[in-house]
C-alpha positions as MATLAB code, in Angstrom:
seq = 'XXXXXXXXXXXXXXXXXXXXXXXXXXXXXXXXXXXXXXXXXXXXXXXXXXXXXXXXXXXXXXXXXXXXXXXXXXXXXXXXXXXXXXXXXXXXXXXXXXXXXXXXXXXXXXXXXXXXXXXXXXXXXXXXXXXXXXXXXXXXXXXXXXXXXXXXXXXXXXXXXXXXXXXXXXXXXXXXXXXXXXXXXXXXXXXXXXXXXXXXXXXXXXXXXXXXXX';
ca = [
      71.727  148.218   58.664;
      70.982  151.627   60.174;
      71.790  153.511   57.157;
      69.844  151.223   54.995;
      66.790  151.800   57.444;
      67.321  155.483   57.310;
      67.306  155.164   53.146;
      63.840  153.178   53.251;
      62.021  155.760   55.748;
      63.755  158.795   53.827;
      61.824  157.572   50.546;
      58.588  157.899   52.230;
      59.427  161.262   53.443;
      60.839  162.313   49.927;
      57.894  160.905   47.795;
      55.537  161.986   49.918;
      56.579  165.639   49.792;
      57.182  165.557   46.286;
      53.774  163.934   45.178;
      52.082  166.201   47.983;
      53.315  169.712   46.882;
      52.942  168.979   42.868;
      49.534  168.229   43.760;
      48.883  171.146   45.516;
      51.007  173.361   42.804;
      48.783  171.666   39.806;
      45.599  172.873   42.163;
      46.884  176.322   42.550;
      48.172  176.952   39.137;
      44.941  175.266   37.716;
      42.756  177.462   39.580;
      44.425  180.646   38.531;
      44.860  179.597   34.733;
      41.291  179.036   34.540;
      40.480  182.129   36.021;
      43.031  183.822   33.932;
      42.494  182.212   30.535;
      38.531  182.149   30.559;
      37.680  185.319   32.611;
      40.673  187.528   30.667;
      40.657  191.533   31.292;
      41.668  192.814   34.044;
      41.807  189.528   35.973;
      44.192  187.949   33.416;
      46.190  191.137   33.680;
      46.825  191.029   37.291;
      47.333  187.555   37.504;
      49.586  187.040   35.014;
      51.848  189.957   36.093;
      51.830  188.076   39.686;
      53.111  184.775   37.906;
      55.816  187.034   35.710;
      57.131  188.258   39.293;
      57.173  184.741   40.404;
      59.130  183.366   37.141;
      61.576  186.390   37.179;
      63.368  184.374   39.853;
      65.478  181.398   39.576;
      63.253  178.654   40.803;
      65.439  177.438   43.206;
      66.708  180.586   44.584;
      63.547  181.608   45.019;
      62.476  178.243   46.820;
      65.179  179.164   49.261;
      63.945  182.511   50.016;
      60.745  181.286   50.608;
      61.936  178.580   52.786;
      64.092  180.773   54.608;
      60.571  182.905   55.106;
      58.203  179.633   56.464;
      61.048  177.475   57.938;
      61.774  174.261   58.521;
      59.094  171.511   58.173;
      57.489  168.902   56.244;
      54.168  171.137   55.755;
      56.250  173.949   55.621;
      58.163  172.158   52.553;
      55.044  171.084   50.982;
      53.602  174.842   50.691;
      57.485  176.213   49.664;
      57.590  173.905   46.778;
      53.814  173.928   45.609;
      54.614  177.670   45.580;
      57.274  178.135   43.409;
      55.779  175.633   41.019;
      52.525  176.669   40.950;
      52.923  179.961   38.825;
      54.332  177.475   35.614;
      50.784  175.723   35.595;
      49.303  178.684   35.846;
      50.520  180.234   32.510;
      50.336  176.574   30.957;
      46.594  176.479   31.599;
      45.811  179.923   30.936;
      47.349  179.185   27.461;
      45.124  175.883   26.786;
      41.975  177.496   28.356;
      42.488  180.645   25.814;
      42.536  178.447   22.617;
      39.540  175.886   24.096;
      36.991  178.793   24.981;
      37.059  179.974   21.532;
      36.139  176.218   20.211;
      32.202  175.511   19.008;
      31.536  173.327   22.014;
      32.175  175.856   24.204;
      30.208  178.327   22.449;
      27.294  175.843   22.526;
      27.242  175.485   26.227;
      26.889  178.788   26.377;
      23.954  179.388   23.670;
      22.174  176.815   25.679;
      21.953  178.367   28.920;
      24.896  176.539   30.725;
      26.444  178.459   33.736;
      29.948  179.663   33.456;
      31.052  176.950   36.337;
      29.533  174.299   34.823;
      31.357  175.252   31.224;
      34.759  175.513   33.400;
      33.819  172.255   35.283;
      32.416  170.282   32.476;
      34.246  171.463   29.174;
      37.443  173.764   29.643;
      39.030  172.327   33.025;
      39.048  168.302   31.254;
      40.469  169.554   28.099;
      43.290  171.787   29.741;
      44.589  169.283   32.181;
      46.365  167.172   28.940;
      49.866  168.972   29.227;
      49.345  169.119   32.773;
      49.695  165.477   32.879;
      52.581  165.253   31.309;
      54.322  167.913   33.239;
      53.330  166.861   36.948;
      55.508  163.651   37.134;
      58.570  165.457   35.287;
      57.622  168.445   38.229;
      57.848  165.635   41.185;
      61.459  164.811   40.023;
      62.499  168.282   40.228;
      60.575  168.749   43.702;
      62.414  166.078   44.900;
      65.817  167.790   43.955;
      64.625  170.977   45.783;
      63.633  169.289   48.559;
      66.947  167.593   48.520;
      69.154  170.852   47.919;
      66.735  172.598   50.928;
      67.955  169.766   53.260;
      71.291  169.505   52.430;
      71.611  173.543   52.745;
      69.633  172.831   56.176;
      66.520  174.667   54.974;
      64.458  171.160   54.953;
      63.710  168.875   56.937;
      65.152  168.874   60.498;
      67.630  166.144   61.784;
      67.290  163.168   63.083;
      64.624  163.115   60.665;
      65.822  160.939   57.398;
      65.632  162.570   54.231;
      67.938  162.106   51.387;
      69.278  165.392   50.964;
      70.132  165.888   54.875;
      71.847  162.188   54.610;
      74.309  163.485   51.997;
      74.915  166.274   54.205;
      75.702  164.536   56.886;
      77.800  162.231   55.293;
      79.682  164.587   53.108;
      82.702  164.826   55.287;
      83.188  160.799   55.494;
      83.403  160.484   51.484;
      86.705  162.839   51.760;
      87.814  160.272   54.173;
      87.300  157.364   52.255;
      83.604  155.888   53.566;
      81.426  156.823   50.362;
      78.421  154.578   52.113;
      77.372  157.057   53.968;
      76.557  159.296   50.931;
      76.524  157.597   47.671;
      73.251  155.591   48.604;
      71.012  158.480   49.545;
      72.532  159.929   46.133;
      71.753  156.580   44.096;
      67.885  156.532   45.575;
      67.749  160.297   44.530;
      69.025  159.669   40.896;
      67.010  156.578   40.614;
      63.797  158.452   41.706;
      64.394  161.334   39.658;
      65.024  159.385   36.370;
      62.031  157.102   37.024;
      59.811  160.173   37.307;
      61.472  161.663   33.776;
      60.740  158.392   32.033;
      57.311  158.086   33.368;
      56.787  162.052   31.928;
      58.125  160.950   28.547;
      55.671  158.005   28.566;
      53.051  159.971   28.816;
      54.400  162.992   26.198;
      54.283  160.331   23.858;
      50.939  158.401   24.542;
      49.490  162.196   24.048;
      51.240  162.897   20.631;
      50.018  159.567   19.693;
      46.655  160.059   20.645;
      46.122  163.432   19.122;
      47.798  162.652   15.743;
      45.421  159.801   15.403;
];
């Protein structure tokens, strides 16, 4: 019963951290991508070089470094996961913005006297978020795996807080002794959630493709 209650409590923490981290990454990455893609010039060069530096490292290794720098804690985990995911969104949104800003309706809006902020908010931003809506659910699954991996290594939430990765770590010695029920349930819960986010992302991708072809 204690394992079951901790499993349910950990679901709230894992899902909350994953969704919050991806939401923060989307906001940061979208803002950077909008600026880089629309303004171009040296702003684009500087921002994209920063993105290149972040993406030069394996994502989980970078998450380990940021987590070790910031320390344990739920808020720090959200910041860590968001920081290592934001560059991917920045590059994705930048590519969309660079193609959208050349379209006739954007030129018409600029010609009619709309401000840069107005053009970005009314025309460029809504049309550049389609791939983000598809990638974000998939990214939630990766965020949960990252959180579990950090907690498994002792860089995530602190014991006695319930978290699936920490539960797997604490129960791993029991698996060798034949007491599998301490580690297998949180592992299965993590598998189901990641698979669910993956299926959701694929469904959104198929819907976006169908809408694009129609």
